[in-house]
Amino acid sequence: MEEWWYRSASGARIALRRRQHSASCRELAVRCPRLRLRSLSAATSAAWLAAYGLFVLTENSMVLSAAIIITLVGLIIYLHFVKIDQESLLVIGSLGIQVTSSYASGKESTTFIEMSQVKDVVINEAIHMQKVIYYLCILLQDPGDPQGVSEVVPLFQSSKPRLDCLIVVYKSCQEILEQRKTAPQSS
Amino acid sequence: MVLKVFFPSCCASAESGILIGRWISEQNSAVILAVVHFPFIPVQVKQYLTEVQRVTKVSVSVLGSWSNSKQEKEESLSEFLEDLGTIFSHEPWIQISKEGDSKFWSCSTLQKNSNNPKEEEIILVYYDQRKVMLSHLHPPLDTAASTDHKAEDASKLSAIFDTVAKSKILFMTDRYDDGPIKLTHWQSDGVEASIIVELMKQASVPACMLLTFLLSLVSGVCRSRVLKFWPLSFLWSKLSTCEQLGHRLQHLQVISSNKKAQNQTQLMRKANIFVSLLIDVALGMLLMSWLYRKNRIGHLADTLIPVADHVAEELQDLLQWLMGAPAGLKMNRALDQVLGRFFLYHIHLWISYIHLMSPFIEMILWYVGLSACLGLTVALCILSDIIALLTFHIYCFYVYGARLYCLKIYGLSSLWRLFRGKKWNVLRQRVDSCSYDLDQVVL
């Protein structure tokens, strides 16, 4: 198992971990930066100061309890639905590709794409906000048209690694995808 | 190509035996369905497998051996298992073994007639048999109508799902049954029998019949001739409550029909309607419980009349202003007065009716609020109908105004056509050119 440190598109430090389970099975995981105590406390204090200001204006103590409840519920919702801790890619030659996103609350959401549907794994460019970023994506085969692409599945959407990290992931995937061209089709 | 073995998770703790399942040679994968335990007679096993094959049309065969030994690995057992490979000849013969409490399994294959004796890579996929059996991998919609070859290309995993789903009969016999064959599969963990589910299934049939009978009565009454005379039918079509009740009746009829759903979409539709009805009724009950407390109906009724009066007063002020102002109802002063007084009379009539009904408002509201138990949507429909009825006079103004406008536009367009020298041909429903005499044009 190897681990390297890179930077994401927004400048935060991310870690890429690569595990080779066997000759045709590889797992690549990108770990996003954790939730900083600074930003959490800044958001909470801002919310509570605003609530205290409202309380002073309206003299209603319900505002304070509502602010506390909203902060707690908002934090739980953020951790469970928004904050992604780790995104991983498991490539099993001749079976398929599995994409997993694990959230900070422990929830995992996985998508499995069969190998017969995968046309290729490529690096594309995109305009995101005011930047041009690179992203890795899986091209899915169009069943009717052998040359066509029916869908593009982007990977590592929340960690957004930079080109150097993407090149390492791209090379690892291509090594396994090449095997299906050289392997004999029938046993 | 890599060899893929799909092993059910329920057989991980089974005792030693042989593996039966289906071998898909195009994909080089073996789907294991069950484990047959010792002691068995090979002839009986083969007979049983041909029986299963005949019924399910799935080519089930013996694929390999499974050994789960609590003690250290015994040499004799492994030789015995290899010898089994000669009795049930299958290429390749898969041997999976697990030792004691160790987490690691070993999986190897025996190839007797192999052209290239190289070490083949094996991928072991652990699957939840019950869930795979119950799920259905839907093919993409646009290729569903295409040939079989294309459908096969679309998804290789669907073969695995189909194999497990079609082999339901294999899961009927168990190792606790008396018979020559003792199998272990997902049912070995305990046959699924939830009493509540069974009771509900039994109770649903008479409940459905009762509901169908009641609904047929209600729809018969609704369709009777009495309610179909012209003024009434026009009224029913305008009121949104009646429409909503009609929809609900139709939904209930769909749910309470005795026929099972033909395919997945129908089942989803039925389940969807059932759940939406439940939620509707629950929300309606919630609304009722909130509405009938603390005399809220009384407060509502008390505020209704003053609000109607207030609206009428504002309208009268507006009309007075319109009658006098330069950009008023009409350019003509006399016409202004006529229209204005006409509208004012309308408002006066409507307000008198509302005042006439004011003692009964509270009772009407109380009984109408009871209909909220049919659903929140019915309550909202009634609310919308009440608002429509209360502002009926404003609607009348709109109708009169629209008619006058239509008339004016008709006259203007006719004059415009005259100006251009054309005429409206009623017979042909189109505009034709027409030569007018001088005195016709100059009038």
XYZ file of C-alpha atoms in Angstrom:
630
model
C 0.000 0.000 0.000
C 1.389 3.378 -0.995
C 0.379 6.840 0.045
C 1.218 10.185 -1.524
C 0.295 13.765 -0.689
C -1.082 16.156 -3.279
C -3.106 19.357 -3.459
C -6.705 19.724 -4.543
C -7.967 22.324 -7.038
C -8.744 24.732 -4.184
C -5.343 24.301 -2.541
C -6.172 21.950 0.335
C -3.945 18.944 1.058
C -5.335 15.584 0.012
C -3.891 12.082 0.317
C -3.944 9.417 -2.409
C -3.696 5.810 -1.259
C -3.150 2.972 -3.709
C -3.563 -0.688 -2.865
C -2.848 -3.516 -5.225
C -4.953 -6.487 -4.169
C -3.923 -8.674 -7.086
C -2.737 -8.416 -10.660
C -6.150 -7.376 -11.926
C -7.590 -5.619 -8.879
C -6.614 -2.176 -7.609
C -8.076 0.218 -5.119
C -7.372 3.965 -5.238
C -8.670 6.169 -2.427
C -8.513 9.968 -2.146
C -8.927 11.338 1.345
C -10.289 14.874 1.607
C -9.195 17.356 4.257
C -11.079 16.995 7.496
C -13.531 19.507 8.879
C -11.417 22.179 10.579
C -12.211 23.185 14.121
C -11.582 26.812 13.095
C -14.290 26.929 10.457
C -16.745 24.992 12.613
C -16.340 27.307 15.590
C -16.454 30.384 13.337
C -19.766 29.298 11.803
C -21.264 28.359 15.176
C -20.241 31.620 16.855
C -21.571 33.667 13.941
C -24.935 31.890 14.131
C -25.156 32.284 17.891
C -24.149 35.946 17.862
C -26.847 36.654 15.282
C -29.372 34.793 17.462
C -28.290 36.773 20.511
C -28.719 40.003 18.569
C -32.241 38.943 17.593
C -32.935 38.036 21.220
C -31.886 41.481 22.367
C -34.230 43.025 19.795
C -37.268 40.834 20.373
C -36.838 39.817 24.055
C -38.027 36.306 23.160
C -35.953 33.491 24.616
C -37.301 31.042 22.049
C -34.866 32.586 19.574
C -31.878 31.279 21.548
C -33.172 27.714 21.859
C -34.175 27.744 18.195
C -30.666 28.843 17.258
C -29.109 26.020 19.248
C -31.394 23.408 17.728
C -30.883 24.750 14.216
C -27.105 24.711 14.648
C -27.105 21.116 15.876
C -29.483 19.870 13.198
C -27.589 21.789 10.528
C -24.302 20.254 11.644
C -25.743 16.738 11.542
C -27.244 17.312 8.087
C -23.954 18.730 6.841
C -21.949 15.782 8.133
C -24.374 13.212 6.796
C -25.232 14.612 3.389
C -22.589 17.117 2.366
C -19.138 16.502 3.835
C -17.346 13.739 1.987
C -14.435 12.174 3.819
C -13.030 9.790 1.263
C -13.708 8.888 -2.335
C -12.398 5.580 -3.587
C -12.220 3.719 -6.855
C -12.009 -0.077 -6.936
C -11.099 -1.469 -10.359
C -11.539 -5.235 -10.780
C -10.525 -6.362 -14.238
C -13.238 -8.433 -16.014
C -15.847 -7.614 -13.343
C -16.270 -3.864 -13.117
C -15.485 -0.559 -11.445
C -16.907 0.446 -8.084
C -17.006 4.090 -6.976
C -17.537 4.712 -3.245
C -18.035 8.007 -1.424
C -17.891 7.892 2.350
C -19.379 10.795 4.258
C -18.129 12.215 7.551
C -21.008 10.606 9.467
C -19.980 7.161 8.212
C -22.527 6.853 5.438
C -21.261 5.251 2.241
C -22.778 5.506 -1.148
C -21.511 3.164 -3.860
C -22.027 2.836 -7.578
C -20.955 -0.229 -9.534
C -20.341 -0.136 -13.270
C -19.936 -3.393 -15.166
C -16.824 -3.837 -17.236
C -18.804 -4.446 -20.437
C -20.339 -0.976 -20.087
C -17.027 0.797 -19.540
C -15.545 2.212 -22.729
C -12.587 4.059 -21.262
C -11.273 6.132 -18.369
C -10.052 9.581 -19.442
C -8.992 12.954 -18.035
C -11.165 15.852 -19.205
C -11.058 19.599 -18.726
C -13.959 21.599 -17.397
C -14.797 25.158 -16.453
C -15.754 25.206 -12.767
C -16.749 28.618 -11.331
C -13.891 30.863 -12.431
C -11.269 28.121 -12.949
C -10.478 25.508 -15.537
C -9.933 22.189 -13.767
C -9.050 18.678 -14.810
C -11.222 15.780 -13.777
C -11.171 12.041 -14.256
C -14.207 10.402 -15.753
C -15.467 7.016 -16.927
C -16.943 6.854 -20.423
C -19.823 4.408 -20.741
C -20.436 2.459 -23.901
C -23.511 3.135 -25.959
C -25.116 -0.308 -26.508
C -26.422 0.605 -29.943
C -23.329 2.300 -31.326
C -19.904 0.728 -30.714
C -18.094 4.019 -31.305
C -20.467 6.162 -29.288
C -20.451 7.227 -25.664
C -23.762 7.103 -23.848
C -22.777 8.655 -20.525
C -19.881 10.353 -18.763
C -19.435 9.545 -15.063
C -17.162 12.057 -13.329
C -15.034 10.804 -10.431
C -13.608 12.524 -7.330
C -16.074 15.371 -7.596
C -15.766 16.734 -4.098
C -12.026 16.330 -3.553
C -11.100 17.651 -7.040
C -7.453 16.528 -7.200
C -5.012 18.328 -9.495
C -3.478 16.949 -12.669
C -0.478 15.246 -11.029
C -2.683 13.114 -8.784
C -5.073 12.391 -11.640
C -2.235 11.161 -13.836
C -1.229 8.558 -11.227
C -4.828 7.334 -10.927
C -5.233 7.346 -14.709
C -2.123 5.228 -15.242
C -3.213 2.677 -12.629
C -6.660 2.329 -14.196
C -5.304 2.036 -17.726
C -2.962 -0.801 -16.726
C -5.942 -2.867 -15.690
C -8.189 -1.783 -18.560
C -5.513 -2.807 -21.068
C -5.629 -6.352 -19.743
C -9.106 -6.862 -21.055
C -7.932 -6.176 -24.592
C -4.980 -8.567 -24.396
C -6.767 -11.330 -22.459
C -8.345 -14.067 -24.601
C -12.095 -13.673 -24.854
C -13.037 -17.308 -24.309
C -11.598 -19.614 -21.694
C -9.699 -14.755 -18.748
C -10.096 -14.473 -15.031
C -12.231 -17.113 -13.355
C -15.083 -15.607 -11.318
C -16.778 -17.620 -8.590
C -19.995 -16.268 -7.022
C -20.372 -17.780 -3.548
C -23.469 -17.262 -1.363
C -22.777 -15.766 2.042
C -25.136 -18.194 3.781
C -22.944 -21.172 2.838
C -19.862 -19.754 4.545
C -20.646 -21.606 7.737
C -21.909 -24.795 6.102
C -20.265 -28.137 6.661
C -18.140 -29.808 4.023
C -19.767 -31.018 0.876
C -19.924 -30.480 -2.838
C -20.937 -27.296 -4.616
C -23.799 -27.207 -7.087
C -24.637 -24.332 -9.359
C -24.371 -23.062 -12.898
C -21.284 -22.645 -15.027
C -21.450 -19.778 -17.528
C -18.649 -20.511 -19.938
C -18.932 -17.299 -22.033
C -18.079 -15.229 -19.001
C -15.847 -17.831 -17.351
C -17.902 -17.593 -14.168
C -19.424 -20.101 -11.782
C -22.590 -19.226 -9.842
C -22.834 -21.463 -6.764
C -26.390 -22.018 -5.574
C -26.103 -24.553 -2.736
C -23.876 -27.048 -0.930
C -24.785 -30.747 -0.822
C -23.588 -32.427 2.354
C -22.097 -35.884 2.980
C -23.204 -38.608 2.925
C -24.789 -38.756 -0.502
C -25.004 -41.189 -3.332
C -23.620 -39.714 -6.571
C -26.314 -41.321 -8.711
C -29.077 -39.758 -6.624
C -27.374 -36.384 -6.812
C -27.212 -36.583 -10.590
C -30.877 -37.623 -10.764
C -31.920 -34.727 -8.573
C -29.942 -32.302 -10.675
C -31.538 -33.481 -13.916
C -34.954 -33.058 -12.264
C -34.131 -29.512 -11.232
C -32.747 -28.780 -14.673
C -35.932 -29.979 -16.305
C -38.168 -27.814 -14.129
C -36.164 -24.589 -13.971
C -34.468 -24.699 -17.431
C -31.243 -23.679 -15.694
C -28.281 -25.956 -16.379
C -27.418 -26.867 -12.803
C -24.433 -29.142 -12.290
C -21.816 -30.062 -9.717
C -19.069 -27.459 -9.837
C -16.609 -28.367 -7.106
C -16.035 -29.126 -3.465
C -16.272 -27.126 -0.274
C -14.429 -28.098 2.865
C -14.920 -26.420 6.199
C -12.879 -28.366 8.684
C -12.836 -27.458 12.335
C -9.569 -29.239 12.936
C -6.337 -29.063 11.036
C -6.374 -29.969 7.381
C -6.549 -33.736 6.900
C -4.739 -35.265 4.033
C -7.316 -37.979 3.466
C -10.142 -35.490 3.188
C -8.398 -33.502 0.503
C -7.668 -36.641 -1.469
C -11.286 -37.702 -1.106
C -12.431 -34.364 -2.416
C -10.113 -34.649 -5.401
C -11.465 -38.058 -6.156
C -14.953 -36.594 -6.244
C -13.743 -34.562 -9.168
C -13.413 -37.745 -11.159
C -16.946 -38.887 -10.351
C -18.643 -35.602 -11.254
C -16.513 -34.552 -14.161
C -16.595 -30.810 -14.603
C -14.064 -28.500 -16.162
C -12.676 -26.725 -14.129
C -13.179 -28.394 -10.759
C -13.312 -25.679 -8.112
C -12.030 -26.400 -4.612
C -12.805 -23.917 -1.864
C -11.726 -24.575 1.678
C -11.807 -22.711 4.936
C -9.898 -23.793 8.028
C -11.399 -23.579 11.481
C -11.818 -20.003 12.626
C -9.388 -18.571 10.133
C -10.640 -15.618 8.114
C -8.803 -16.708 5.006
C -10.162 -19.039 2.412
C -8.263 -20.908 -0.198
C -9.690 -21.377 -3.654
C -8.024 -23.431 -6.345
C -8.993 -25.137 -9.557
C -8.120 -28.476 -11.038
C -7.816 -28.539 -14.809
C -7.474 -31.988 -16.224
C -7.457 -31.325 -19.950
C -5.777 -27.965 -19.957
C -3.894 -26.789 -23.030
C -2.087 -24.007 -21.192
C -1.321 -25.111 -17.639
C -0.703 -21.635 -16.227
C -1.847 -20.241 -12.889
C -5.239 -18.686 -13.487
C -6.405 -15.781 -11.397
C -9.581 -16.419 -9.425
C -11.976 -13.722 -8.159
C -14.342 -14.858 -5.392
C -17.497 -12.730 -5.123
C -19.510 -13.137 -1.933
C -23.231 -12.490 -2.567
C -26.375 -12.301 -0.440
C -28.514 -15.043 -1.951
C -31.924 -13.909 -0.793
C -31.472 -10.344 -1.980
C -30.060 -11.410 -5.358
C -32.931 -13.840 -5.774
C -35.514 -11.152 -5.076
C -33.924 -8.402 -7.175
C -34.353 -7.993 -10.881
C -31.788 -6.321 -13.071
C -33.849 -4.226 -15.490
C -32.498 -4.021 -19.009
C -32.173 -0.525 -20.504
C -35.531 0.469 -21.998
C -34.474 1.131 -25.555
C -32.753 -2.228 -25.973
C -35.556 -4.218 -24.399
C -37.161 -4.709 -27.774
C -33.953 -5.630 -29.588
C -32.570 -9.071 -30.326
C -31.271 -11.450 -27.703
C -27.686 -10.957 -28.765
C -27.808 -7.264 -28.013
C -29.596 -7.865 -24.726
C -26.829 -10.220 -23.672
C -24.205 -7.654 -24.483
C -25.994 -5.066 -22.422
C -25.337 -6.669 -19.067
C -23.401 -9.786 -18.196
C -24.335 -9.598 -14.548
C -27.993 -10.081 -15.427
C -27.173 -13.736 -16.178
C -26.121 -14.158 -12.546
C -29.301 -12.552 -11.256
C -31.445 -14.641 -13.579
C -29.743 -17.872 -12.520
C -30.453 -17.336 -8.850
C -33.975 -16.070 -9.470
C -34.980 -19.014 -11.642
C -33.645 -21.632 -9.217
C -36.303 -21.037 -6.590
C -37.290 -24.694 -6.591
C -33.804 -25.631 -5.490
C -34.356 -23.668 -2.321
C -37.439 -25.647 -1.319
C -35.635 -28.655 0.155
C -33.344 -28.198 3.085
C -30.780 -30.202 4.962
C -33.296 -30.798 7.745
C -35.733 -32.440 5.368
C -35.718 -36.206 5.124
C -34.435 -37.173 1.757
C -31.433 -38.400 -0.077
C -30.098 -34.911 -0.675
C -29.192 -32.512 2.101
C -28.692 -28.963 0.869
C -27.561 -25.746 2.492
C -28.706 -22.434 1.008
C -30.295 -19.195 2.229
C -33.349 -20.898 3.630
C -31.138 -22.880 6.011
C -30.928 -19.877 8.259
C -34.564 -20.306 9.072
C -37.535 -20.473 6.740
C -39.060 -17.048 6.335
C -42.541 -16.951 7.744
C -43.680 -13.730 9.268
C -47.041 -14.327 10.900
C -48.138 -10.766 10.534
C -47.448 -10.742 6.805
C -49.332 -14.012 6.332
C -52.299 -12.793 8.364
C -52.437 -9.567 6.398
C -52.391 -11.497 3.132
C -55.291 -13.640 4.328
C -57.270 -10.681 5.593
C -56.759 -8.539 2.532
C -58.957 -10.652 0.245
C -62.306 -10.196 2.048
C -61.387 -6.574 2.812
C -60.836 -5.932 -0.908
C -64.148 -7.570 -1.779
C -66.037 -5.456 0.746
C -64.378 -2.288 -0.500
C -65.203 -3.156 -4.131
C -68.841 -3.729 -3.222
C -69.138 -0.400 -1.395
C -67.416 1.455 -4.205
C -69.737 -0.067 -6.780
C -72.710 1.141 -4.744
C -71.314 4.652 -4.507
C -70.436 4.868 -8.186
C -73.876 3.531 -9.096
C -75.509 6.291 -7.115
C -73.214 8.875 -8.711
C -74.070 7.728 -12.169
C -77.829 7.806 -11.635
C -80.010 9.906 -13.953
C -81.151 12.249 -11.193
C -77.762 13.944 -10.961
C -77.273 14.284 -14.681
C -79.778 17.044 -15.526
C -78.301 20.073 -17.173
C -77.977 22.611 -14.357
C -76.651 20.044 -11.904
C -74.126 18.474 -14.270
C -72.770 21.926 -15.115
C -72.423 22.638 -11.403
C -70.627 19.366 -10.693
C -68.155 20.012 -13.469
C -67.313 23.459 -12.127
C -66.788 22.487 -8.491
C -63.288 21.161 -7.893
C -64.434 19.141 -4.892
C -66.523 16.864 -7.056
C -63.649 16.332 -9.432
C -61.294 15.481 -6.609
C -63.778 13.046 -5.090
C -64.177 11.441 -8.502
C -60.408 10.975 -8.754
C -60.241 9.478 -5.284
C -63.034 7.065 -6.103
C -61.148 5.947 -9.178
C -57.973 5.437 -7.148
C -59.804 3.359 -4.569
C -61.248 1.223 -7.321
C -57.755 0.598 -8.701
C -56.458 -0.492 -5.311
C -59.364 -2.702 -4.342
C -59.477 -4.682 -7.556
C -59.076 -8.415 -7.064
C -56.636 -8.985 -9.903
C -52.950 -9.122 -9.084
C -50.726 -6.552 -10.772
C -49.522 -7.811 -14.165
C -46.091 -6.278 -14.180
C -43.782 -4.105 -12.190
C -45.196 -0.763 -13.350
C -48.728 -1.709 -12.340
C -47.530 -2.895 -8.941
C -45.637 0.342 -8.436
C -48.705 2.341 -9.441
C -50.907 0.468 -6.964
C -48.399 0.848 -4.162
C -47.972 4.524 -5.023
C -51.705 5.174 -4.885
C -52.022 3.294 -1.595
C -49.226 5.211 0.091
C -50.469 8.570 -1.204
C -53.967 7.807 0.095
C -52.544 6.904 3.505
C -50.514 10.092 3.744
C -53.453 12.161 2.550
C -55.798 10.739 5.178
C -53.157 11.082 7.911
C -52.587 14.762 7.077
C -56.342 15.321 6.872
C -56.820 13.835 10.346
C -54.021 16.064 11.641
C -55.731 19.111 10.154
C -59.042 18.065 11.680
C -57.567 17.584 15.107
C -56.033 21.062 14.928
C -59.182 22.693 13.532
C -61.675 21.331 16.011
C -59.869 22.560 19.103
C -60.368 25.829 20.966
C -63.433 26.737 18.936
C -61.377 27.686 15.900
C -64.355 27.015 13.638
C -66.328 29.591 15.567
C -63.560 32.190 15.207
C -63.330 31.430 11.502
C -67.064 31.854 11.028
C -67.007 35.113 13.006
C -64.296 36.636 10.872
C -65.808 35.497 7.571
C -68.699 37.969 7.433
C -66.712 41.109 8.345
C -64.110 40.151 5.720
C -66.794 39.802 3.053
C -68.272 43.170 4.091
C -64.866 44.810 3.930
C -64.222 43.433 0.443
C -67.624 44.674 -0.727
C -66.960 48.161 0.641
C -63.596 48.358 -1.092
C -65.192 47.225 -4.360
C -67.905 49.883 -4.068
C -65.288 52.583 -3.515
C -63.394 51.360 -6.536
C -66.489 51.395 -8.717
C -67.401 54.943 -7.630
C -63.924 56.047 -8.590
C -64.054 54.240 -11.940
C -67.401 55.798 -12.791
C -65.986 59.250 -12.416
C -62.352 58.990 -13.494
C -61.261 59.776 -17.072
C -59.805 56.306 -17.716
C -62.908 54.694 -16.261
C -65.220 51.961 -17.384
C -66.084 53.530 -20.690
C -65.383 56.760 -22.532
C -69.080 57.525 -22.603
C -70.383 59.125 -19.405
C -73.872 57.661 -19.660
C -72.514 54.165 -20.315
C -70.235 54.621 -17.316
C -73.161 55.310 -15.063
C -75.190 52.392 -16.395
C -72.430 49.825 -16.026
C -71.363 51.173 -12.680
C -74.843 51.028 -11.239
C -75.308 47.532 -12.650
C -72.151 46.295 -10.888
C -73.084 48.042 -7.658
C -76.431 46.297 -7.689
C -74.620 42.989 -8.056
C -72.480 43.668 -5.021
C -75.545 44.702 -3.031
C -77.337 41.450 -3.941
C -74.377 39.304 -3.031
C -73.818 40.964 0.302
C -77.495 40.516 1.156
C -77.271 36.801 0.424
C -74.197 36.437 2.610
C -75.913 38.276 5.444
C -78.902 36.004 5.020
C -76.676 32.941 5.435
C -74.700 34.313 8.369
C -76.507 32.429 11.181
C -75.850 29.113 9.448
C -72.217 29.698 8.517
C -70.781 28.173 11.654
C -72.807 24.981 11.366
C -72.015 24.610 7.676
C -68.318 25.082 8.339
C -68.430 22.531 11.136
C -69.948 19.832 8.962
C -67.872 20.657 5.940
C -64.739 20.479 8.056
C -65.614 16.853 8.834
C -64.912 15.986 5.221
C -61.237 16.653 5.901
C -61.053 13.079 7.174
C -61.332 11.961 3.561
C -57.999 13.609 2.941
C -56.112 16.855 2.995
C -56.657 17.297 -0.733
C -60.448 17.226 -0.269
C -60.173 19.877 2.446
C -58.084 22.081 0.154
C -60.612 21.599 -2.672
C -63.445 22.665 -0.398
C -61.460 25.721 0.656
C -60.890 26.659 -2.961
C -64.593 26.185 -3.728
C -65.620 28.362 -0.766
C -63.341 31.158 -1.932
C -64.725 30.838 -5.447
C -68.290 31.065 -4.141
C -67.581 34.033 -1.909
C -66.056 36.021 -4.758
C -68.684 35.049 -7.284
C -69.730 38.642 -7.866
C -66.236 39.589 -8.923
C -66.317 36.709 -11.371
C -69.570 38.049 -12.808
C -67.923 41.456 -13.416
C -65.149 39.723 -15.264
C -67.603 37.848 -17.469
C -69.555 41.002 -18.382
C -66.409 42.939 -19.067
C -65.002 40.155 -21.212
C -68.206 39.912 -23.284
C -68.315 43.652 -23.912
C -64.681 43.629 -24.904
C -65.266 40.712 -27.255
C -68.153 42.553 -28.875
C -66.105 45.695 -29.329
C -63.188 43.799 -30.839
C -65.556 42.070 -33.249
C -66.987 45.382 -34.402
C -63.555 46.981 -34.739
C -62.170 44.114 -36.787
C -65.142 44.216 -39.094
C -64.597 47.950 -39.641
C -60.903 47.345 -40.238
C -61.720 44.813 -42.913
C -64.114 47.254 -44.505
C -61.364 49.843 -44.506
C -59.064 47.491 -46.394
C -61.755 46.395 -48.817
C -62.215 42.877 -47.564
C -65.180 41.011 -46.149
C -65.696 38.016 -43.921
C -67.118 35.128 -45.911
C -69.332 33.212 -43.515
C -69.843 30.333 -45.915
C -66.165 29.688 -46.399
C -65.053 30.891 -42.943
C -62.321 33.118 -44.372
C -61.577 36.659 -45.451
C -62.288 37.515 -49.125
C -61.797 40.676 -51.042
C -64.936 42.541 -52.003
C -65.491 45.616 -54.076
C -67.744 48.057 -52.310
C -69.788 50.818 -53.906
C -68.874 54.358 -53.028
C -71.941 55.039 -50.954
C -71.414 51.782 -48.985
C -67.933 52.851 -47.976
C -68.685 56.470 -47.251
C -71.902 55.435 -45.461
